[in-house]
PDB file of C-alpha atoms in Angstrom:
ATOM      1  CA  MET N 732      15.138 -18.074  -2.515  1.00  0.00           C
ATOM      2  CA  ILE N 733      12.800 -19.228   0.225  1.00  0.00           C
ATOM      3  CA  GLU N 734      13.885 -22.818  -0.265  1.00  0.00           C
ATOM      4  CA  ALA N 735      17.487 -21.727  -0.023  1.00  0.00           C
ATOM      5  CA  GLU N 736      16.775 -19.969   3.250  1.00  0.00           C
ATOM      6  CA  PRO N 737      14.199 -21.973   5.119  1.00  0.00           C
ATOM      7  CA  ASP N 738      14.603 -19.843   8.220  1.00  0.00           C
ATOM      8  CA  PHE N 739      14.007 -16.568   6.417  1.00  0.00           C
ATOM      9  CA  PHE N 740      10.563 -16.040   7.921  1.00  0.00           C
ATOM     10  CA  ARG N 741      11.868 -16.881  11.363  1.00  0.00           C
ATOM     11  CA  ARG N 742      14.371 -14.093  11.241  1.00  0.00           C
ATOM     12  CA  TYR N 743      11.969 -11.176  11.476  1.00  0.00           C
ATOM     13  CA  GLY N 744       8.531 -10.602  12.884  1.00  0.00           C
ATOM     14  CA  ILE N 745       7.436  -7.962  10.409  1.00  0.00           C
ATOM     15  CA  TYR N 746       7.805  -7.655   6.659  1.00  0.00           C
ATOM     16  CA  SER N 747       6.746  -4.506   4.868  1.00  0.00           C
ATOM     17  CA  GLY N 748       6.915  -3.241   1.319  1.00  0.00           C
ATOM     18  CA  HIS N 749       5.209  -2.787  -2.023  1.00  0.00           C
ATOM     19  CA  PHE N 750       4.452  -6.463  -2.327  1.00  0.00           C
ATOM     20  CA  SER N 751       1.783  -7.568  -4.701  1.00  0.00           C
ATOM     21  CA  SER N 752      -0.152 -10.782  -4.931  1.00  0.00           C
ATOM     22  CA  ASP N 753       2.767 -12.354  -6.817  1.00  0.00           C
ATOM     23  CA  ILE N 754       4.403 -12.940  -3.471  1.00  0.00           C
ATOM     24  CA  MET N 755       1.357 -14.538  -1.884  1.00  0.00           C
ATOM     25  CA  PRO N 756       2.347 -18.169  -2.544  1.00  0.00           C
ATOM     26  CA  LEU N 757       5.601 -17.576  -0.674  1.00  0.00           C
ATOM     27  CA  VAL N 758       4.049 -16.147   2.484  1.00  0.00           C
ATOM     28  CA  PRO N 759       3.936 -18.899   5.110  1.00  0.00           C
ATOM     29  CA  PRO N 760       0.504 -20.223   6.072  1.00  0.00           C
ATOM     30  CA  GLY N 761      -0.661 -18.614   9.266  1.00  0.00           C
ATOM     31  CA  ALA N 762       1.218 -15.343   8.735  1.00  0.00           C
ATOM     32  CA  SER N 763      -0.920 -12.247   9.199  1.00  0.00           C
ATOM     33  CA  LYS N 764      -1.384 -10.347   5.969  1.00  0.00           C
ATOM     34  CA  LEU N 765      -2.152  -6.651   6.360  1.00  0.00           C
ATOM     35  CA  THR N 766      -3.019  -3.945   3.878  1.00  0.00           C
ATOM     36  CA  PHE N 767      -4.828  -0.652   3.412  1.00  0.00           C
ATOM     37  CA  VAL N 768      -7.222   0.289   0.627  1.00  0.00           C
ATOM     38  CA  ARG N 769      -8.215   3.803  -0.312  1.00  0.00           C
ATOM     39  CA  HIS N 770     -11.080   5.446  -2.172  1.00  0.00           C
ATOM     40  CA  PRO N 771     -10.017   5.486  -5.838  1.00  0.00           C
ATOM     41  CA  ALA N 772     -10.797   9.188  -6.325  1.00  0.00           C
ATOM     42  CA  ALA N 773      -8.466  10.136  -3.474  1.00  0.00           C
ATOM     43  CA  LEU N 774      -5.809   7.666  -4.557  1.00  0.00           C
ATOM     44  CA  LEU N 775      -5.805   9.003  -8.121  1.00  0.00           C
ATOM     45  CA  ARG N 776      -5.513  12.595  -6.958  1.00  0.00           C
ATOM     46  CA  SER N 777      -2.684  11.619  -4.629  1.00  0.00           C
ATOM     47  CA  THR N 778      -0.927   9.844  -7.497  1.00  0.00           C
ATOM     48  CA  TYR N 779      -1.335  12.909  -9.697  1.00  0.00           C
ATOM     49  CA  HIS N 780       0.279  15.163  -7.105  1.00  0.00           C
ATOM     50  CA  LEU N 781       3.032  12.649  -6.397  1.00  0.00           C
ATOM     51  CA  LEU N 782       3.932  12.484 -10.081  1.00  0.00           C
ATOM     52  CA  ARG N 783       3.948  16.268 -10.368  1.00  0.00           C
ATOM     53  CA  ASN N 784       6.114  16.620  -7.287  1.00  0.00           C
ATOM     54  CA  PHE N 785       8.728  14.203  -8.562  1.00  0.00           C
ATOM     55  CA  THR N 786       9.799  16.752 -11.155  1.00  0.00           C
ATOM     56  CA  VAL N 787       8.912  19.876  -9.171  1.00  0.00           C
ATOM     57  CA  ASN N 788      11.125  18.705  -6.317  1.00  0.00           C
ATOM     58  CA  GLY N 789      13.891  17.488  -8.606  1.00  0.00           C
ATOM     59  CA  HIS N 790      13.481  13.798  -7.814  1.00  0.00           C
ATOM     60  CA  ASP N 791      12.565  12.657 -11.297  1.00  0.00           C
ATOM     61  CA  ALA N 792      15.939  10.957 -11.719  1.00  0.00           C
ATOM     62  CA  ASN N 793      14.456   8.124  -9.640  1.00  0.00           C
ATOM     63  CA  LEU N 794      11.749   7.510 -12.237  1.00  0.00           C
ATOM     64  CA  ASP N 795      11.953   5.211 -15.229  1.00  0.00           C
ATOM     65  CA  HIS N 796      11.290   6.548 -18.745  1.00  0.00           C
ATOM     66  CA  ASP N 797       7.497   6.209 -18.545  1.00  0.00           C
ATOM     67  CA  GLY N 798       7.477   7.660 -15.059  1.00  0.00           C
ATOM     68  CA  LYS N 799       9.325  10.750 -16.287  1.00  0.00           C
ATOM     69  CA  PHE N 800       6.764  11.130 -19.056  1.00  0.00           C
ATOM     70  CA  ALA N 801       3.906  10.783 -16.539  1.00  0.00           C
ATOM     71  CA  SER N 802       5.485  13.357 -14.246  1.00  0.00           C
ATOM     72  CA  LYS N 803       5.908  15.927 -17.010  1.00  0.00           C
ATOM     73  CA  PHE N 804       2.387  15.189 -18.263  1.00  0.00           C
ATOM     74  CA  CYS N 805       0.937  15.935 -14.827  1.00  0.00           C
ATOM     75  CA  ILE N 806       2.783  19.228 -14.622  1.00  0.00           C
ATOM     76  CA  ALA N 807       1.472  20.296 -18.005  1.00  0.00           C
ATOM     77  CA  ASN N 808      -2.091  19.065 -17.598  1.00  0.00           C
ATOM     78  CA  THR N 809      -4.997  19.166 -15.167  1.00  0.00           C
ATOM     79  CA  PHE N 810      -6.084  16.290 -12.960  1.00  0.00           C
ATOM     80  CA  GLU N 811      -9.125  15.753 -15.209  1.00  0.00           C
ATOM     81  CA  THR N 812      -6.909  15.447 -18.293  1.00  0.00           C
ATOM     82  CA  PHE N 813      -4.686  12.980 -16.427  1.00  0.00           C
ATOM     83  CA  LEU N 814      -7.744  10.801 -15.773  1.00  0.00           C
ATOM     84  CA  GLU N 815      -9.107  11.170 -19.302  1.00  0.00           C
ATOM     85  CA  SER N 816      -5.860  10.378 -21.059  1.00  0.00           C
ATOM     86  CA  SER N 817      -5.603   7.004 -22.739  1.00  0.00           C
ATOM     87  CA  ASP N 818      -1.848   7.249 -23.222  1.00  0.00           C
ATOM     88  CA  PRO N 819      -0.547   3.743 -22.454  1.00  0.00           C
ATOM     89  CA  ARG N 820       2.227   5.221 -20.297  1.00  0.00           C
ATOM     90  CA  LEU N 821      -0.352   6.702 -17.924  1.00  0.00           C
ATOM     91  CA  LEU N 822      -2.814   3.834 -17.751  1.00  0.00           C
ATOM     92  CA  PRO N 823      -0.919   1.814 -15.104  1.00  0.00           C
ATOM     93  CA  TYR N 824      -1.440   4.770 -12.754  1.00  0.00           C
ATOM     94  CA  THR N 825      -5.068   5.510 -13.567  1.00  0.00           C
ATOM     95  CA  ARG N 826      -6.888   2.264 -14.379  1.00  0.00           C
ATOM     96  CA  ASN N 827      -7.843   0.206 -11.332  1.00  0.00           C
ATOM     97  CA  PRO N 828      -4.369   0.188  -9.732  1.00  0.00           C
ATOM     98  CA  GLN N 829      -5.485  -1.406  -6.442  1.00  0.00           C
ATOM     99  CA  THR N 830      -7.391  -4.228  -8.118  1.00  0.00           C
ATOM    100  CA  ARG N 831      -4.466  -4.795 -10.443  1.00  0.00           C
ATOM    101  CA  ILE N 832      -1.925  -5.088  -7.634  1.00  0.00           C
ATOM    102  CA  LEU N 833      -4.078  -7.439  -5.579  1.00  0.00           C
ATOM    103  CA  GLY N 834      -5.500  -9.257  -8.593  1.00  0.00           C
ATOM    104  CA  PHE N 835      -2.508 -10.126 -10.694  1.00  0.00           C
ATOM    105  CA  GLY N 836       0.473  -8.499  -9.159  1.00  0.00           C
ATOM    106  CA  ASN N 837       2.828  -5.920 -10.522  1.00  0.00           C
ATOM    107  CA  SER N 838       2.750  -7.179 -14.075  1.00  0.00           C
ATOM    108  CA  TYR N 839       0.610  -4.839 -16.131  1.00  0.00           C
ATOM    109  CA  ASP N 840      -1.669  -6.254 -18.793  1.00  0.00           C
ATOM    110  CA  PRO N 841      -3.580  -3.451 -20.546  1.00  0.00           C
ATOM    111  CA  ALA N 842      -6.099  -5.919 -21.919  1.00  0.00           C
ATOM    112  CA  ARG N 843      -7.179  -6.946 -18.422  1.00  0.00           C
ATOM    113  CA  VAL N 844      -7.388  -3.745 -16.434  1.00  0.00           C
ATOM    114  CA  HIS N 845     -11.197  -3.829 -16.593  1.00  0.00           C
ATOM    115  CA  ASP N 846     -11.552  -7.606 -16.390  1.00  0.00           C
ATOM    116  CA  PRO N 847     -14.195  -8.643 -13.791  1.00  0.00           C
ATOM    117  CA  ALA N 848     -12.198 -11.835 -13.184  1.00  0.00           C
ATOM    118  CA  LEU N 849      -9.422  -9.619 -11.896  1.00  0.00           C
ATOM    119  CA  LEU N 850     -11.801  -8.040  -9.412  1.00  0.00           C
ATOM    120  CA  ALA N 851     -12.987 -11.446  -8.248  1.00  0.00           C
ATOM    121  CA  ALA N 852      -9.373 -12.529  -7.658  1.00  0.00           C
ATOM    122  CA  ALA N 853      -8.552  -9.292  -5.816  1.00  0.00           C
ATOM    123  CA  LYS N 854     -11.643  -9.590  -3.602  1.00  0.00           C
ATOM    124  CA  GLU N 855     -10.834 -13.176  -2.760  1.00  0.00           C
ATOM    125  CA  ARG N 856      -7.295 -12.247  -1.778  1.00  0.00           C
ATOM    126  CA  LEU N 857      -8.486  -9.287   0.265  1.00  0.00           C
ATOM    127  CA  SER N 858     -10.931 -11.531   2.110  1.00  0.00           C
ATOM    128  CA  GLY N 859      -7.960 -13.709   3.071  1.00  0.00           C
ATOM    129  CA  PHE N 860      -6.155 -10.797   4.746  1.00  0.00           C
ATOM    130  CA  GLN N 861      -6.255 -10.655   8.533  1.00  0.00           C
ATOM    131  CA  PHE N 862      -6.311  -6.868   8.562  1.00  0.00           C
ATOM    132  CA  VAL N 863      -7.683  -4.473   5.946  1.00  0.00           C
ATOM    133  CA  GLY N 864      -7.370  -0.811   6.892  1.00  0.00           C
ATOM    134  CA  ILE N 865      -9.253   2.012   5.236  1.00  0.00           C
ATOM    135  CA  THR N 866      -7.201   5.132   4.557  1.00  0.00           C
ATOM    136  CA  GLU N 867     -10.204   7.406   5.038  1.00  0.00           C
ATOM    137  CA  ARG N 868     -10.707   5.857   8.499  1.00  0.00           C
ATOM    138  CA  TYR N 869      -7.071   5.865   9.590  1.00  0.00           C
ATOM    139  CA  PRO N 870      -7.485   6.451  13.358  1.00  0.00           C
ATOM    140  CA  GLU N 871     -10.072   3.660  13.568  1.00  0.00           C
ATOM    141  CA  ALA N 872      -7.819   1.395  11.502  1.00  0.00           C
ATOM    142  CA  LEU N 873      -4.926   1.968  13.890  1.00  0.00           C
ATOM    143  CA  ARG N 874      -7.129   1.156  16.871  1.00  0.00           C
ATOM    144  CA  LEU N 875      -8.219  -2.036  15.172  1.00  0.00           C
ATOM    145  CA  PHE N 876      -4.597  -2.961  14.479  1.00  0.00           C
ATOM    146  CA  GLN N 877      -3.640  -2.247  18.086  1.00  0.00           C
ATOM    147  CA  SER N 878      -6.498  -4.298  19.481  1.00  0.00           C
ATOM    148  CA  HIS N 879      -5.371  -7.339  17.515  1.00  0.00           C
ATOM    149  CA  TYR N 880      -1.618  -7.140  17.426  1.00  0.00           C
ATOM    150  CA  LEU N 881      -0.015  -4.978  20.076  1.00  0.00           C
ATOM    151  CA  ARG N 882       0.760  -5.425  23.721  1.00  0.00           C
ATOM    152  CA  THR N 883       0.795  -1.729  24.360  1.00  0.00           C
ATOM    153  CA  PRO N 884      -1.115   0.937  22.466  1.00  0.00           C
ATOM    154  CA  ILE N 885       0.511   3.383  20.110  1.00  0.00           C
ATOM    155  CA  ARG N 886       0.373   6.781  21.801  1.00  0.00           C
ATOM    156  CA  ARG N 887       1.516   9.015  19.021  1.00  0.00           C
ATOM    157  CA  PHE N 888       2.479   8.741  15.382  1.00  0.00           C
ATOM    158  CA  TYR N 889       3.613  11.014  12.604  1.00  0.00           C
ATOM    159  CA  PHE N 890       0.883  11.283  10.045  1.00  0.00           C
ATOM    160  CA  ARG N 891       2.386  11.435   6.593  1.00  0.00           C
ATOM    161  CA  ASN N 892      -0.922  11.621   4.780  1.00  0.00           C
ATOM    162  CA  ALA N 893      -1.417  15.308   4.260  1.00  0.00           C
ATOM    163  CA  SER N 894      -5.091  15.040   3.452  1.00  0.00           C
ATOM    164  CA  PRO N 895      -6.606  11.622   4.044  1.00  0.00           C
ATOM    165  CA  GLY N 896     -10.196  12.719   3.665  1.00  0.00           C
ATOM    166  CA  SER N 897     -10.094  16.069   1.990  1.00  0.00           C
ATOM    167  CA  LEU N 898      -9.019  14.691  -1.373  1.00  0.00           C
ATOM    168  CA  LEU N 899     -12.533  13.336  -1.679  1.00  0.00           C
ATOM    169  CA  GLN N 900     -14.164  16.630  -0.856  1.00  0.00           C
ATOM    170  CA  GLY N 901     -14.788  19.113  -3.596  1.00  0.00           C
ATOM    171  CA  ALA N 902     -14.330  16.603  -6.408  1.00  0.00           C
ATOM    172  CA  SER N 903     -16.332  17.882  -9.345  1.00  0.00           C
ATOM    173  CA  ALA N 904     -19.183  15.869 -10.805  1.00  0.00           C
ATOM    174  CA  HIS N 905     -17.030  15.345 -13.901  1.00  0.00           C
ATOM    175  CA  VAL N 906     -14.181  13.854 -11.841  1.00  0.00           C
ATOM    176  CA  GLN N 907     -16.621  11.601 -10.025  1.00  0.00           C
ATOM    177  CA  GLU N 908     -18.028  10.388 -13.342  1.00  0.00           C
ATOM    178  CA  LEU N 909     -14.526   9.766 -14.656  1.00  0.00           C
ATOM    179  CA  VAL N 910     -13.561   7.759 -11.581  1.00  0.00           C
ATOM    180  CA  VAL N 911     -16.663   5.596 -11.937  1.00  0.00           C
ATOM    181  CA  GLU N 912     -15.762   5.024 -15.573  1.00  0.00           C
ATOM    182  CA  ILE N 913     -12.046   4.271 -15.288  1.00  0.00           C
ATOM    183  CA  CYS N 914     -11.850   2.726 -11.799  1.00  0.00           C
ATOM    184  CA  ALA N 915     -15.099   0.803 -11.505  1.00  0.00           C
ATOM    185  CA  LEU N 916     -13.251  -2.284 -10.263  1.00  0.00           C
ATOM    186  CA  ASP N 917     -11.359  -0.295  -7.646  1.00  0.00           C
ATOM    187  CA  LEU N 918     -14.611   1.270  -6.407  1.00  0.00           C
ATOM    188  CA  ASP N 919     -16.087  -2.200  -6.006  1.00  0.00           C
ATOM    189  CA  LEU N 920     -12.931  -3.444  -4.288  1.00  0.00           C
ATOM    190  CA  TYR N 921     -12.974  -0.435  -1.961  1.00  0.00           C
ATOM    191  CA  ALA N 922     -16.594  -1.163  -0.976  1.00  0.00           C
ATOM    192  CA  HIS N 923     -15.579  -4.757  -0.289  1.00  0.00           C
ATOM    193  CA  GLY N 924     -12.640  -3.549   1.840  1.00  0.00           C
ATOM    194  CA  CYS N 925     -14.963  -1.261   3.823  1.00  0.00           C
ATOM    195  CA  ALA N 926     -17.332  -4.177   4.462  1.00  0.00           C
ATOM    196  CA  LEU N 927     -14.437  -6.337   5.685  1.00  0.00           C
ATOM    197  CA  PHE N 928     -13.248  -3.510   7.905  1.00  0.00           C
ATOM    198  CA  ASP N 929     -16.694  -3.105   9.484  1.00  0.00           C
ATOM    199  CA  GLN N 930     -16.993  -6.867   9.989  1.00  0.00           C
ATOM    200  CA  CYS N 931     -13.595  -6.948  11.647  1.00  0.00           C
ATOM    201  CA  ILE N 932     -14.517  -4.134  14.045  1.00  0.00           C
ATOM    202  CA  ALA N 933     -17.829  -5.799  14.891  1.00  0.00           C
ATOM    203  CA  ALA N 934     -16.012  -9.054  15.665  1.00  0.00           C
ATOM    204  CA  SER N 935     -13.212  -7.467  17.724  1.00  0.00           C
ATOM    205  CA  GLU N 936     -13.498  -7.856  21.432  1.00  0.00           C
ATOM    206  CA  GLY N 937     -12.087  -4.954  23.336  1.00  0.00           C
ATOM    207  CA  PHE N 938     -11.847  -2.703  20.290  1.00  0.00           C
ATOM    208  CA  HIS N 939     -13.824   0.076  21.922  1.00  0.00           C
ATOM    209  CA  GLY N 940     -11.521   0.037  24.931  1.00  0.00           C
ATOM    210  CA  VAL N 941      -8.400   0.707  22.890  1.00  0.00           C
ATOM    211  CA  PRO N 942      -7.279   4.322  23.207  1.00  0.00           C
ATOM    212  CA  ALA N 943      -6.869   6.229  19.966  1.00  0.00           C
ATOM    213  CA  ALA N 944      -3.341   7.180  18.963  1.00  0.00           C
ATOM    214  CA  LYS N 945      -2.719  10.871  18.424  1.00  0.00           C
ATOM    215  CA  ALA N 946      -1.322  12.128  15.157  1.00  0.00           C
ATOM    216  CA  SER N 947       1.543  14.576  15.423  1.00  0.00           C
ATOM    217  CA  PRO N 948       2.797  16.958  12.776  1.00  0.00           C
ATOM    218  CA  LEU N 949       5.906  15.700  11.075  1.00  0.00           C
ATOM    219  CA  PRO N 950       9.075  17.118  12.693  1.00  0.00           C
ATOM    220  CA  ARG N 951      10.885  19.565  10.470  1.00  0.00           C
ATOM    221  CA  SER N 952      13.876  17.307  10.183  1.00  0.00           C
ATOM    222  CA  LYS N 953      11.694  14.616   8.616  1.00  0.00           C
ATOM    223  CA  VAL N 954       9.835  16.822   6.105  1.00  0.00           C
TER     224      VAL N 954
ATOM    225  CA  MET U1479       7.188 -20.833 -12.292  1.00  0.00           C
ATOM    226  CA  PRO U1480      10.591 -19.462 -13.279  1.00  0.00           C
ATOM    227  CA  VAL U1481       8.962 -16.050 -13.795  1.00  0.00           C
ATOM    228  CA  LEU U1482       7.375 -16.168 -10.361  1.00  0.00           C
ATOM    229  CA  ARG U1483      10.666 -17.272  -8.908  1.00  0.00           C
ATOM    230  CA  ARG U1484      12.507 -14.369 -10.529  1.00  0.00           C
ATOM    231  CA  ILE U1485       9.926 -11.925  -9.222  1.00  0.00           C
ATOM    232  CA  ALA U1486      10.187 -13.470  -5.771  1.00  0.00           C
ATOM    233  CA  GLU U1487      13.958 -13.312  -5.818  1.00  0.00           C
ATOM    234  CA  LYS U1488      13.843  -9.678  -6.849  1.00  0.00           C
ATOM    235  CA  TYR U1489      11.382  -8.894  -4.079  1.00  0.00           C
ATOM    236  CA  TRP U1490      13.355 -10.609  -1.406  1.00  0.00           C
ATOM    237  CA  GLU U1491      16.606  -9.145  -2.598  1.00  0.00           C
ATOM    238  CA  LEU U1492      15.066  -5.665  -2.279  1.00  0.00           C
ATOM    239  CA  HIS U1493      13.436  -6.727   0.929  1.00  0.00           C
ATOM    240  CA  ARG U1494      16.640  -7.901   2.498  1.00  0.00           C
ATOM    241  CA  ARG U1495      18.390  -4.728   1.482  1.00  0.00           C
ATOM    242  CA  TYR U1496      15.758  -2.337   2.788  1.00  0.00           C
ATOM    243  CA  ILE U1497      13.569  -4.048   5.332  1.00  0.00           C
ATOM    244  CA  GLY U1498      14.739  -5.885   8.392  1.00  0.00           C
ATOM    245  CA  LEU U1499      12.306  -5.502  11.212  1.00  0.00           C
ATOM    246  CA  SER U1500      12.740  -7.648  14.252  1.00  0.00           C
ATOM    247  CA  SER U1501       9.607  -7.868  16.283  1.00  0.00           C
ATOM    248  CA  LEU U1502       9.744  -6.873  19.918  1.00  0.00           C
ATOM    249  CA  GLN U1503       6.366  -5.561  20.911  1.00  0.00           C
ATOM    250  CA  LEU U1504       3.878  -7.776  19.167  1.00  0.00           C
ATOM    251  CA  ALA U1505       1.236  -9.429  21.278  1.00  0.00           C
ATOM    252  CA  GLU U1506       2.029 -12.892  22.559  1.00  0.00           C
ATOM    253  CA  ARG U1507      -0.564 -14.493  20.322  1.00  0.00           C
ATOM    254  CA  VAL U1508       1.295 -13.393  17.186  1.00  0.00           C
ATOM    255  CA  ARG U1509       3.511 -16.383  16.534  1.00  0.00           C
ATOM    256  CA  LEU U1510       3.973 -15.952  12.800  1.00  0.00           C
ATOM    257  CA  PRO U1511       5.154 -12.859  10.978  1.00  0.00           C
ATOM    258  CA  LEU U1512       3.098  -9.904   9.888  1.00  0.00           C
ATOM    259  CA  VAL U1513       3.386  -9.171   6.185  1.00  0.00           C
ATOM    260  CA  PHE U1514       2.288  -5.680   5.213  1.00  0.00           C
ATOM    261  CA  PHE U1515       1.268  -5.375   1.573  1.00  0.00           C
ATOM    262  CA  HIS U1516       1.630  -1.678   0.970  1.00  0.00           C
ATOM    263  CA  ILE U1517      -0.483  -0.608  -1.986  1.00  0.00           C
ATOM    264  CA  PRO U1518       1.060   2.697  -3.130  1.00  0.00           C
ATOM    265  CA  ARG U1519      -0.742   5.915  -2.150  1.00  0.00           C
ATOM    266  CA  THR U1520      -2.890   4.344   0.556  1.00  0.00           C
ATOM    267  CA  GLY U1521      -1.127   5.833   3.574  1.00  0.00           C
ATOM    268  CA  GLY U1522       1.220   2.924   3.970  1.00  0.00           C
ATOM    269  CA  ILE U1523       4.294   5.029   4.708  1.00  0.00           C
ATOM    270  CA  THR U1524       2.714   6.131   7.966  1.00  0.00           C
ATOM    271  CA  PHE U1525       1.831   2.540   8.777  1.00  0.00           C
ATOM    272  CA  HIS U1526       5.301   1.360   7.800  1.00  0.00           C
ATOM    273  CA  GLU U1527       6.815   3.845  10.233  1.00  0.00           C
ATOM    274  CA  ILE U1528       4.522   2.576  12.966  1.00  0.00           C
ATOM    275  CA  LEU U1529       5.610  -0.990  12.223  1.00  0.00           C
ATOM    276  CA  THR U1530       9.214   0.159  12.332  1.00  0.00           C
ATOM    277  CA  ARG U1531       8.711   1.673  15.757  1.00  0.00           C
ATOM    278  CA  ILE U1532       6.991  -1.460  16.996  1.00  0.00           C
ATOM    279  CA  ALA U1533       9.842  -3.573  15.723  1.00  0.00           C
ATOM    280  CA  ALA U1534      12.659  -1.478  17.037  1.00  0.00           C
ATOM    281  CA  PRO U1535      11.730   1.488  19.219  1.00  0.00           C
ATOM    282  CA  GLY U1536      13.771   4.473  18.201  1.00  0.00           C
ATOM    283  CA  GLY U1537      15.066   2.691  15.133  1.00  0.00           C
ATOM    284  CA  SER U1538      14.286   3.155  11.505  1.00  0.00           C
ATOM    285  CA  ALA U1539      14.063   1.165   8.306  1.00  0.00           C
ATOM    286  CA  ARG U1540      14.090   2.285   4.742  1.00  0.00           C
ATOM    287  CA  HIS U1541      10.958   1.740   2.777  1.00  0.00           C
ATOM    288  CA  LEU U1542      10.882   0.178  -0.667  1.00  0.00           C
ATOM    289  CA  PRO U1543      10.626   3.132  -3.032  1.00  0.00           C
ATOM    290  CA  ALA U1544       7.334   3.442  -4.872  1.00  0.00           C
ATOM    291  CA  THR U1545       9.101   3.880  -8.175  1.00  0.00           C
ATOM    292  CA  LYS U1546      10.347   0.309  -8.011  1.00  0.00           C
ATOM    293  CA  ARG U1547       6.901  -1.093  -8.408  1.00  0.00           C
ATOM    294  CA  PHE U1548       6.858  -0.939 -12.184  1.00  0.00           C
ATOM    295  CA  ALA U1549      10.494  -1.824 -12.528  1.00  0.00           C
ATOM    296  CA  ILE U1550      10.166  -5.316 -11.119  1.00  0.00           C
TER     297      ILE U1550
END
């Protein structure tokens, strides 16, 4: 595809989507790779609510067979049960999803979801990114992005994350234990992402002079 | 390699259909494209919308649906 269209990467300045590391060999050298990582406990809770809402809001027709099962499971069960379940149809959602996507792409290999080699690969890839944002530190992440990439600062944006930090608050001790057990690689990857983020801020000239963008509530027409 | 190629073709086919962001407001030093790897449920939709605005003020672009990620 890329060979057939050698000018593909000259056509646009920005590419965005649910790419995984599978695509990495096709990204031209020198391109800026950006991503966000999120605390696994918050990401899992967000996934749980997303799956529930697919059916609640009547959008489950967009899901594949396993996705429909996962959605119905989340409606019928608690968040804790969702995490505890070892049903193979749920594991892609609950076992180290961030490490999996960065480590070996979208292909799902149940035998490797806790493989330390996967974590090493994901960390190496993350270290090669020019920008790693932290969902829990969104305003800071935007300022960092602006300081590196934009001519003019972003003044306002619509914040689609309903609860970037609060999903971490109030998590029971049992949930915290479960997350450590089932997403140990993601926790390690998240800590690595936070370290990269802090390094990037420390190395950024002018970061502290960049004004913070203000989050606006989503207009009704967009909800 | 054929598997990787198929995956790549699928990605770019989806990409071409949904994402086409010309870049207008990037800093001068950005000569090569930005590639945003959106890991689902990390707040990437907000960031995608910001990128969309940067690329084409007032415009919009459709985002690759999350449900596609296991279908590829």
